[in-house]
Short mmCIF file of C-alpha atoms and ligand atoms in Angstrom, two decimals:
data_model
loop_
_atom_site.label_atom_id
_atom_site.label_comp_id
_atom_site.label_asym_id
_atom_site.label_seq_id
_atom_site.Cartn_x
_atom_site.Cartn_y
_atom_site.Cartn_z
CA MET A 19 0.23 -0.10 0.03
CA THR A 20 1.20 3.54 -0.87
CA GLU A 21 1.73 6.12 1.99
CA GLN A 22 -1.45 7.95 0.30
CA GLY A 23 -3.47 4.72 0.70
CA HIS A 24 -2.05 4.64 4.53
CA GLU A 25 -3.47 8.22 4.85
CA ASP A 26 -6.75 7.36 3.41
CA LEU A 27 -7.12 4.54 5.49
CA ARG A 28 -6.27 6.49 8.64
CA GLN A 29 -8.67 9.13 7.60
CA MET A 30 -11.28 6.65 7.20
CA ALA A 31 -10.86 5.36 10.69
CA VAL A 32 -10.96 8.94 12.15
CA ASP A 33 -14.22 9.40 10.42
CA HIS A 34 -16.09 6.10 10.77
CA PHE A 35 -14.35 3.58 12.93
CA TRP A 36 -15.10 3.20 16.62
CA LEU A 37 -12.44 1.04 18.39
CA PRO A 38 -13.50 -0.31 21.42
CA PHE A 39 -12.29 1.10 24.92
CA HIS A 40 -10.50 4.05 23.07
CA GLN A 41 -11.27 7.86 22.79
CA MET A 42 -11.72 8.18 19.37
CA GLN A 43 -10.57 11.77 19.64
CA ASP A 44 -6.95 10.71 20.51
CA PHE A 45 -6.80 9.35 16.89
CA ALA A 46 -8.48 12.33 15.42
CA ASP A 47 -5.80 14.17 17.03
CA SER A 48 -3.17 12.21 16.15
CA PRO A 49 -4.22 9.56 13.23
CA ASN A 50 -0.72 8.08 13.18
CA SER A 51 -1.18 6.60 16.77
CA LEU A 52 -3.81 4.02 15.47
CA ARG A 53 -1.90 1.01 14.78
CA ILE A 54 -3.18 -0.85 11.77
CA TYR A 55 -1.86 -4.33 11.23
CA GLU A 56 -2.04 -6.36 8.30
CA SER A 57 -0.13 -9.67 8.86
CA GLY A 58 1.34 -11.69 11.60
CA GLU A 59 3.53 -14.67 11.68
CA GLY A 60 4.29 -16.87 14.78
CA CYS A 61 4.34 -14.38 17.74
CA TRP A 62 5.07 -11.25 15.65
CA LEU A 63 2.70 -8.87 14.12
CA LYS A 64 3.31 -6.37 11.34
CA ASP A 65 1.63 -3.16 10.57
CA ILE A 66 1.02 -1.43 7.38
CA GLU A 67 4.19 0.46 7.80
CA GLY A 68 6.13 -2.89 7.95
CA ARG A 69 6.95 -2.43 11.59
CA ARG A 70 7.33 -5.67 13.59
CA ILE A 71 6.12 -6.07 17.30
CA PHE A 72 5.99 -9.06 19.68
CA ASP A 73 2.44 -9.75 20.67
CA MET A 74 2.98 -10.14 24.44
CA MET A 75 -0.73 -10.29 25.06
CA SER A 76 -1.87 -12.83 22.51
CA GLY A 77 -3.99 -10.70 20.30
CA MET A 78 -5.78 -10.31 23.90
CA TRP A 79 -5.55 -13.49 25.55
CA LEU A 80 -6.48 -16.00 22.36
CA GLN A 81 -3.54 -16.86 20.26
CA ALA A 82 -2.39 -20.12 21.19
CA VAL A 83 -0.92 -21.52 17.76
CA GLY A 84 0.32 -18.19 16.58
CA TYR A 85 -0.46 -16.03 13.43
CA GLY A 86 -0.62 -17.42 9.78
CA ARG A 87 -1.42 -20.89 10.06
CA LYS A 88 -2.02 -22.02 6.99
CA GLU A 89 -3.54 -25.19 8.16
CA ILE A 90 -6.30 -23.30 9.64
CA ALA A 91 -6.99 -21.31 6.60
CA ASP A 92 -7.18 -24.24 4.41
CA ALA A 93 -9.50 -25.80 6.86
CA VAL A 94 -11.73 -22.88 6.53
CA TYR A 95 -11.60 -22.71 2.79
CA GLU A 96 -12.62 -26.79 2.33
CA ALA A 97 -15.57 -25.97 4.98
CA MET A 98 -16.42 -22.93 2.84
CA GLN A 99 -17.31 -25.49 -0.10
CA GLY A 100 -19.80 -27.05 2.11
CA ILE A 101 -22.67 -25.67 4.35
CA THR A 102 -22.13 -22.36 5.29
CA SER A 103 -24.63 -21.77 8.21
CA ASN A 104 -26.66 -23.94 10.33
CA PRO A 105 -30.39 -24.17 8.82
CA TRP A 106 -33.32 -24.54 11.25
CA GLY A 107 -33.34 -27.87 13.11
CA GLY A 108 -30.40 -29.13 12.01
CA SER A 109 -26.31 -28.89 12.31
CA ASN A 110 -23.47 -29.99 10.16
CA PRO A 111 -20.41 -32.53 10.59
CA ASN A 112 -18.00 -30.04 11.91
CA THR A 113 -20.04 -28.62 14.64
CA ILE A 114 -20.91 -31.89 16.03
CA ARG A 115 -17.45 -32.99 15.72
CA LEU A 116 -16.33 -30.04 17.39
CA SER A 117 -18.56 -30.76 20.21
CA ALA A 118 -17.65 -34.16 20.90
CA LYS A 119 -13.57 -32.99 20.76
CA ILE A 120 -14.45 -30.22 23.45
CA ALA A 121 -16.22 -33.01 25.71
CA SER A 122 -13.06 -35.22 25.10
CA LEU A 123 -10.99 -32.54 26.58
CA ALA A 124 -13.21 -31.48 29.12
CA PRO A 125 -12.90 -32.37 32.86
CA ASP A 126 -16.14 -34.33 32.43
CA LYS A 127 -15.63 -36.48 28.84
CA GLY A 128 -19.67 -36.99 29.11
CA SER A 129 -20.29 -33.43 28.97
CA ARG A 130 -22.59 -31.71 26.21
CA VAL A 131 -21.64 -28.35 24.77
CA PHE A 132 -23.87 -25.29 23.87
CA LEU A 133 -21.82 -23.48 21.32
CA THR A 134 -21.72 -19.40 20.98
CA ASN A 135 -19.60 -16.68 19.24
CA GLY A 136 -17.68 -15.09 22.50
CA GLY A 137 -17.17 -15.34 26.05
CA ALA A 138 -19.86 -13.13 27.19
CA GLU A 139 -22.36 -15.03 25.33
CA SER A 140 -20.95 -18.28 26.71
CA ASN A 141 -21.48 -16.62 30.24
CA GLU A 142 -24.74 -15.58 29.75
CA VAL A 143 -25.80 -19.18 28.31
CA ALA A 144 -23.89 -20.76 31.56
CA ILE A 145 -26.16 -18.29 33.64
CA LYS A 146 -29.37 -19.02 31.93
CA ILE A 147 -28.51 -22.90 31.96
CA ALA A 148 -28.23 -22.39 36.02
CA LYS A 149 -31.33 -20.88 36.50
CA LYS A 150 -33.65 -23.24 34.01
CA TYR A 151 -31.72 -26.17 35.86
CA HIS A 152 -33.08 -25.16 39.24
CA ARG A 153 -36.54 -24.77 37.80
CA ILE A 154 -36.65 -27.77 36.16
CA ARG A 155 -35.85 -29.43 39.43
CA GLY A 156 -38.78 -27.58 40.84
CA GLU A 157 -36.41 -25.04 42.73
CA GLU A 158 -37.99 -21.87 41.05
CA GLY A 159 -36.51 -19.45 43.71
CA ARG A 160 -32.99 -19.92 42.89
CA TYR A 161 -31.71 -16.81 40.55
CA LYS A 162 -29.27 -14.92 42.45
CA VAL A 163 -25.60 -15.38 40.99
CA ILE A 164 -22.57 -15.04 43.33
CA SER A 165 -19.26 -13.66 41.41
CA ARG A 166 -15.98 -11.86 42.49
CA ALA A 167 -15.74 -8.02 42.78
CA GLY A 168 -13.35 -6.67 39.78
CA SER A 169 -13.83 -9.62 37.49
CA TYR A 170 -14.77 -9.56 34.05
CA HIS A 171 -17.17 -11.84 32.57
CA GLY A 172 -17.87 -9.79 29.51
CA GLY A 173 -19.73 -6.63 28.14
CA THR A 174 -23.20 -7.46 27.93
CA HIS A 175 -25.66 -6.32 30.80
CA ALA A 176 -26.05 -9.85 32.73
CA THR A 177 -22.00 -10.39 32.55
CA MET A 178 -21.36 -6.82 33.24
CA ALA A 179 -23.43 -7.45 36.36
CA ALA A 180 -21.67 -10.56 37.24
CA GLY A 181 -18.30 -8.72 36.65
CA GLY A 182 -19.40 -5.93 39.54
CA GLY A 183 -17.12 -3.34 38.11
CA GLY A 184 -13.79 -2.88 36.78
CA ILE A 185 -13.01 -2.38 33.12
CA ALA A 186 -16.64 -3.12 32.05
CA ALA A 187 -17.70 0.16 33.55
CA PRO A 188 -21.13 -0.54 34.79
CA GLY A 189 -21.33 3.13 36.29
CA ASP A 190 -21.72 4.24 32.71
CA TYR A 191 -24.94 2.41 32.26
CA GLY A 192 -27.19 2.80 35.48
CA PRO A 193 -28.33 0.48 37.99
CA LEU A 194 -26.77 -3.36 37.44
CA GLN A 195 -29.18 -6.05 36.69
CA PRO A 196 -30.29 -7.27 40.14
CA GLY A 197 -29.68 -10.64 41.51
CA ASN A 198 -25.82 -10.25 41.47
CA ILE A 199 -23.64 -10.75 44.85
CA HIS A 200 -20.19 -9.65 44.69
CA VAL A 201 -17.60 -11.50 47.13
CA THR A 202 -13.91 -10.87 47.67
CA GLN A 203 -11.50 -11.80 44.67
CA PRO A 204 -8.71 -13.98 45.91
CA ASN A 205 -5.50 -11.95 45.65
CA GLU A 206 -2.66 -13.34 47.59
CA TYR A 207 -0.76 -10.12 47.23
CA ARG A 208 -2.97 -7.69 48.35
CA CYS A 209 -5.78 -9.47 50.07
CA ALA A 210 -8.51 -7.39 51.50
CA LEU A 211 -9.18 -10.21 54.00
CA CYS A 212 -6.03 -11.85 55.40
CA ALA A 213 -3.19 -9.44 54.02
CA GLU A 214 -1.99 -8.89 57.64
CA ASN A 215 -1.99 -12.61 58.19
CA GLY A 216 1.13 -13.59 56.62
CA SER A 217 -0.42 -16.57 54.75
CA CYS A 218 -3.89 -17.28 53.22
CA THR A 219 -6.63 -18.12 55.73
CA LEU A 220 -9.09 -19.07 52.71
CA ASP A 221 -11.49 -16.21 54.21
CA CYS A 222 -12.58 -15.32 50.60
CA ALA A 223 -13.70 -18.98 50.12
CA ARG A 224 -15.80 -18.79 53.73
CA GLU A 225 -17.32 -15.34 52.56
CA VAL A 226 -19.00 -17.37 49.83
CA GLU A 227 -20.50 -19.47 52.24
CA GLN A 228 -21.32 -16.85 54.39
CA VAL A 229 -22.86 -14.77 51.51
CA ILE A 230 -25.04 -18.25 50.70
CA GLU A 231 -26.37 -18.42 54.40
CA LYS A 232 -27.50 -14.75 54.32
CA GLU A 233 -29.22 -14.71 51.30
CA GLY A 234 -30.75 -18.24 51.90
CA PRO A 235 -29.49 -21.08 49.85
CA GLU A 236 -33.07 -21.25 48.44
CA THR A 237 -32.56 -18.05 46.23
CA VAL A 238 -29.15 -18.72 44.85
CA ALA A 239 -28.67 -20.25 41.49
CA ALA A 240 -24.74 -20.10 40.77
CA PHE A 241 -21.23 -19.17 41.93
CA ILE A 242 -19.16 -17.76 38.57
CA GLY A 243 -15.44 -17.19 38.41
CA GLU A 244 -12.27 -16.98 36.54
CA PRO A 245 -10.08 -19.98 37.89
CA MET A 246 -6.97 -17.61 37.80
CA SER A 247 -8.11 -14.23 37.11
CA ILE A 248 -6.86 -11.80 34.30
CA THR A 249 -8.83 -8.84 35.30
CA GLY A 250 -8.45 -9.03 38.86
CA GLY A 251 -4.64 -8.70 38.36
CA VAL A 252 -3.33 -11.94 37.02
CA TYR A 253 -3.89 -13.96 40.20
CA CYS A 254 -3.92 -17.38 40.85
CA PRO A 255 -5.81 -18.49 44.37
CA HIS A 256 -4.36 -20.54 46.90
CA ASP A 257 -4.46 -24.29 45.97
CA ASP A 258 -7.23 -24.99 48.47
CA TYR A 259 -9.45 -21.97 47.19
CA TRP A 260 -11.11 -23.74 44.32
CA PRO A 261 -11.50 -27.37 46.02
CA SER A 262 -13.30 -25.19 48.83
CA ILE A 263 -15.64 -23.48 46.56
CA ARG A 264 -16.58 -26.74 44.94
CA GLU A 265 -17.72 -28.10 48.24
CA ILE A 266 -19.68 -25.18 49.33
CA CYS A 267 -21.12 -25.31 46.20
CA ASP A 268 -21.85 -28.92 46.48
CA ARG A 269 -23.44 -28.55 50.11
CA TYR A 270 -25.81 -25.53 49.16
CA GLY A 271 -26.92 -27.05 45.56
CA VAL A 272 -25.34 -24.09 44.00
CA LEU A 273 -23.89 -24.64 40.42
CA MET A 274 -20.40 -23.86 39.97
CA ILE A 275 -19.72 -21.92 36.77
CA LEU A 276 -15.92 -21.64 35.89
CA ASP A 277 -15.14 -18.82 33.39
CA GLU A 278 -12.43 -20.22 31.46
CA VAL A 279 -12.62 -18.25 28.54
CA VAL A 280 -8.88 -16.74 28.82
CA THR A 281 -7.62 -19.90 30.91
CA GLY A 282 -8.83 -22.83 28.72
CA TYR A 283 -6.93 -24.61 26.04
CA GLY A 284 -3.92 -24.72 27.47
CA ARG A 285 -3.21 -21.08 28.75
CA THR A 286 -2.29 -22.37 32.20
CA GLY A 287 -0.21 -25.53 31.28
CA LYS A 288 -3.43 -27.74 31.47
CA TRP A 289 -6.45 -28.10 28.87
CA PHE A 290 -8.41 -26.29 31.67
CA ALA A 291 -7.09 -24.60 34.68
CA SER A 292 -9.55 -26.50 36.61
CA MET A 293 -7.13 -29.48 36.21
CA HIS A 294 -4.83 -27.93 38.44
CA TRP A 295 -7.03 -28.92 41.53
CA ASP A 296 -8.67 -31.51 40.14
CA VAL A 297 -12.11 -29.77 40.43
CA GLN A 298 -15.05 -30.48 38.42
CA PRO A 299 -16.90 -27.43 37.52
CA ASP A 300 -20.71 -27.97 36.35
CA ILE A 301 -20.32 -25.64 33.62
CA THR A 302 -17.40 -24.35 31.92
CA THR A 303 -17.33 -21.32 29.65
CA MET A 304 -14.73 -20.96 26.91
CA ALA A 305 -13.96 -19.17 23.90
CA LYS A 306 -10.77 -17.34 22.66
CA GLN A 307 -8.09 -20.00 22.30
CA LEU A 308 -10.90 -22.61 21.25
CA SER A 309 -10.08 -21.19 17.74
CA SER A 310 -6.94 -18.92 18.57
CA GLY A 311 -9.15 -16.21 17.10
CA TYR A 312 -9.31 -17.16 13.78
CA LEU A 313 -12.99 -17.40 13.84
CA PRO A 314 -15.59 -16.62 16.63
CA ALA A 315 -15.85 -19.82 18.64
CA ALA A 316 -16.85 -20.18 21.89
CA GLY A 317 -19.49 -22.05 24.16
CA ALA A 318 -20.55 -23.46 27.36
CA ILE A 319 -19.47 -27.28 28.50
CA VAL A 320 -22.24 -28.41 30.81
CA ARG A 321 -21.28 -31.66 32.93
CA LYS A 322 -23.33 -34.71 32.04
CA ASP A 323 -25.61 -34.62 35.17
CA VAL A 324 -26.40 -31.29 34.61
CA ALA A 325 -27.07 -31.50 30.86
CA ASP A 326 -29.25 -34.41 31.46
CA THR A 327 -31.60 -32.47 33.62
CA PHE A 328 -32.66 -31.17 30.40
CA LEU A 329 -33.75 -34.20 28.71
CA GLY A 330 -37.50 -34.78 28.90
CA GLY A 331 -40.28 -33.04 27.25
CA GLU A 332 -41.32 -29.35 26.42
CA ASP A 333 -40.66 -27.77 29.79
CA GLU A 334 -37.00 -29.04 30.07
CA LYS A 335 -36.30 -27.58 26.67
CA PHE A 336 -33.10 -25.09 27.11
CA ARG A 337 -35.01 -22.08 24.74
CA HIS A 338 -32.02 -20.15 23.78
CA LEU A 339 -30.74 -19.37 20.49
CA TYR A 340 -27.81 -17.35 18.78
CA THR A 341 -28.14 -17.59 14.94
CA TYR A 342 -24.29 -17.84 14.56
CA GLY A 343 -23.57 -20.05 17.70
CA GLY A 344 -22.01 -23.30 16.35
CA HIS A 345 -21.03 -21.85 12.97
CA PRO A 346 -19.96 -24.54 10.67
CA ILE A 347 -17.06 -22.39 9.47
CA ALA A 348 -16.07 -21.42 12.83
CA ALA A 349 -16.19 -25.05 13.97
CA ALA A 350 -14.02 -25.96 11.09
CA ALA A 351 -11.41 -23.43 12.20
CA ALA A 352 -11.50 -24.40 15.92
CA LEU A 353 -11.11 -28.26 15.06
CA ALA A 354 -8.08 -27.24 12.87
CA ASN A 355 -6.62 -25.15 16.02
CA LEU A 356 -7.04 -27.84 18.53
CA LYS A 357 -5.29 -30.44 16.07
CA ILE A 358 -2.30 -28.00 16.04
CA ILE A 359 -2.49 -27.72 19.88
CA GLU A 360 -2.34 -31.54 20.35
CA ASP A 361 0.11 -32.26 17.59
CA GLU A 362 2.59 -29.50 18.76
CA ASN A 363 2.25 -30.52 22.33
CA LEU A 364 1.07 -26.70 23.09
CA VAL A 365 -0.20 -27.45 26.44
CA GLU A 366 3.03 -29.01 27.63
CA ASN A 367 4.88 -26.32 25.79
CA SER A 368 2.85 -23.59 27.96
CA ALA A 369 3.43 -25.31 31.17
CA GLU A 370 7.30 -25.64 30.57
CA MET A 371 7.94 -22.10 29.02
CA GLY A 372 5.53 -20.52 31.55
CA GLN A 373 7.93 -22.48 34.25
CA TYR A 374 11.04 -20.78 32.34
CA LEU A 375 9.21 -17.39 32.20
CA PHE A 376 8.41 -17.39 35.80
CA GLU A 377 12.00 -17.99 36.64
CA ARG A 378 13.56 -15.51 34.20
CA LEU A 379 11.07 -12.77 35.58
CA GLN A 380 12.84 -13.18 38.95
CA VAL A 381 15.64 -10.79 37.33
CA LEU A 382 13.21 -7.86 37.45
CA HIS A 383 13.47 -7.80 41.15
CA ARG A 384 16.45 -5.62 40.80
CA HIS A 385 14.18 -2.88 40.07
CA PRO A 386 13.00 -1.38 43.43
CA PHE A 387 9.50 -0.62 42.09
CA VAL A 388 9.06 -4.16 41.24
CA GLY A 389 6.38 -5.30 43.96
CA ASP A 390 5.35 -8.77 42.97
CA ILE A 391 6.16 -11.20 40.07
CA ARG A 392 3.26 -13.68 39.55
CA GLY A 393 3.53 -16.98 37.06
CA GLY A 394 4.58 -20.53 37.26
CA LYS A 395 1.19 -21.98 35.67
CA GLY A 396 1.80 -21.91 32.22
CA LEU A 397 2.37 -18.63 29.89
CA PHE A 398 0.07 -16.75 32.50
CA ALA A 399 2.44 -14.37 34.31
CA ALA A 400 2.37 -10.70 35.59
CA VAL A 401 4.62 -7.89 36.89
CA GLU A 402 3.04 -5.67 39.43
CA LEU A 403 4.93 -2.18 39.86
CA VAL A 404 4.46 -0.33 43.28
CA LYS A 405 5.65 3.20 44.57
CA ASP A 406 6.92 1.67 47.71
CA ARG A 407 7.98 -2.25 47.94
CA GLU A 408 7.69 -2.27 51.51
CA THR A 409 3.93 -0.78 51.66
CA LYS A 410 2.71 -1.65 48.63
CA GLU A 411 1.65 1.51 47.60
CA ARG A 412 0.72 2.35 44.16
CA PHE A 413 1.89 4.80 42.02
CA PRO A 414 -0.65 7.62 41.78
CA ALA A 415 -2.93 7.42 38.96
CA ALA A 416 -2.35 10.87 37.72
CA MET A 417 1.32 9.56 36.77
CA GLY A 418 -0.38 7.35 34.29
CA ILE A 419 2.21 4.71 34.55
CA GLY A 420 -0.02 2.32 32.54
CA ASP A 421 0.38 4.32 29.37
CA MET A 422 4.24 5.14 30.22
CA ILE A 423 5.18 1.51 30.77
CA THR A 424 3.12 0.35 27.49
CA ASP A 425 4.87 2.85 25.33
CA LEU A 426 8.12 2.05 26.71
CA LEU A 427 7.61 -1.64 25.99
CA ASP A 428 6.40 -0.67 22.53
CA THR A 429 9.79 1.06 22.13
CA HIS A 430 11.19 -2.59 22.49
CA ASP A 431 9.01 -3.91 20.41
CA LEU A 432 6.91 -5.59 22.79
CA LEU A 433 2.90 -5.38 22.86
CA THR A 434 0.87 -5.20 25.60
CA ARG A 435 -1.69 -3.36 27.91
CA ALA A 436 -0.14 -2.33 31.39
CA ASP A 437 -1.39 -0.59 34.19
CA ASN A 438 0.22 -1.15 37.60
CA VAL A 439 0.42 -4.59 36.35
CA ILE A 440 2.27 -5.58 33.32
CA PRO A 441 0.33 -9.03 32.13
CA ILE A 442 2.51 -11.39 30.31
CA LEU A 443 0.72 -13.96 28.36
CA PRO A 444 2.25 -14.78 24.99
CA PRO A 445 1.19 -17.29 22.47
CA LEU A 446 1.50 -21.15 23.30
CA ILE A 447 4.18 -21.48 20.61
CA THR A 448 6.51 -19.27 22.56
CA THR A 449 10.15 -20.60 22.56
CA SER A 450 12.86 -20.18 25.49
CA ASP A 451 14.38 -17.64 22.77
CA ASP A 452 11.28 -15.58 22.82
CA VAL A 453 11.10 -15.74 26.57
CA ASP A 454 14.69 -14.23 26.80
CA PHE A 455 13.46 -11.79 24.37
CA ILE A 456 10.41 -10.69 26.53
CA VAL A 457 12.21 -10.71 29.96
CA GLU A 458 15.26 -8.62 28.06
CA GLY A 459 12.75 -6.27 26.61
CA ILE A 460 10.70 -5.86 30.20
CA ASP A 461 14.05 -5.28 32.09
CA ARG A 462 15.14 -2.54 29.48
CA ALA A 463 11.65 -0.89 29.49
CA LEU A 464 11.88 -0.78 33.37
CA SER A 465 15.65 0.89 33.47
CA ASN A 466 14.02 3.45 31.20
CA PHE A 467 11.15 4.02 33.37
CA ALA A 468 13.34 4.30 36.41
CA SER A 469 15.50 7.00 34.55
CA ASN A 470 12.08 8.95 33.61
CA LEU A 471 11.15 8.73 37.33
C1 LIG B 514 -12.36 -13.95 31.58
C2 LIG B 514 -13.31 -13.51 30.44
N1 LIG B 514 -14.57 -13.74 30.37
C3 LIG B 514 -15.16 -13.21 29.65
C4 LIG B 514 -14.65 -12.41 28.64
C5 LIG B 514 -15.46 -12.11 27.29
O1 LIG B 514 -15.08 -12.32 26.25
P1 LIG B 514 -15.75 -11.83 24.82
O2 LIG B 514 -14.92 -10.28 24.52
O3 LIG B 514 -15.25 -12.67 23.64
O4 LIG B 514 -17.50 -11.61 24.85
C6 LIG B 514 -13.47 -12.02 28.26
C7 LIG B 514 -12.73 -11.30 27.44
O5 LIG B 514 -11.71 -10.75 27.82
C8 LIG B 514 -12.72 -12.42 29.59
O6 LIG B 514 -11.41 -11.94 29.88
#
């Protein structure tokens, strides 16, 4: 594309394009600040000016197999010559095969899979399945959903209400949908409940039980949480947290939904993060790495005993539909993507490289403003920056360190979205050379940051 072509494209963006979570005025003021990518290869992206950058956030937590995989393009091309949407009342071989493949990888191999187009839709479906499940069983009073404050479960109204704040900015849209109760997010670095204690007391898990008791178990439908929270600050809870939540949910007849939209398909070094604790969720939601983002593919994996409740007659039907859910072409892309993950042992690579990344990141403690380094379970790591390591005081928001760090990392060819936490979730094909490149780039960016302070 010529330089004039680039300029025309930027002008079209300024006039007509709306980039999520961004202020379009910034691009009107500075059209060149909008990155326009035209291709990718492996972990690297290339923009229209030909500049390459290493994608440390995996296209936003979804790239397992890397960019430019011809195998997926070929599978999509072939599928496009067959059935290209799902006619009413029927399906197609790829969508059925994908459902069976997902069940074969899931914690419960007898699961049934409801396919959607994205993470928010999957969580909506999971919540609706949970509510209807109780109704079928004659417990019509169960409609409340317990979730952790500061989570992100999607941008629709119901999932925003479940997220309970944070980046979905529910304050912009009036009152949240009622029936959502928010409990404390596990956070071993800054725990609001037991930070002073020296070690985890699992009070955050006990809080779930207290809330169920207070609300009345007969009113609670489900508990939803990310097994390892990305939005909460890239946290992995104490090893006893999820087994405790499972036990509490069982005791009170509450369905446990794990949002594995980010953590599913190898991100944490297991096919699903729940497998780290040998915990069987009632419903697992998924998206992102299911297709590595080549086409929108997502869904809810429902444990057999829960799904079987919906077998019966008219009253037991799940009356819910997305026109594009389980799209045949997206299913073909997802099947090809899962084949690459298996053939190239990318789940194992995530575990191994995640461990190496976590070890290499320790060098960053030499910067006095590095407060915490989290990781060790797959390619899911983070570095938290603080003004004072002793007190864990954060840098003042007015300093805008997120933008500063993001820009400095960019100068070292690393793409991510930092705030006081730098998330590090590179594609699952990451090699040890890539890890060295990442750590050296962050190290240099933090040295630049120190000299700017
Ligand atoms: C944990 C989690 N759940 C749900 C979602 C929503 O997914 P989507 O944007 O595909 O609707 C996201 C998106 O990043 C997420 O991180």
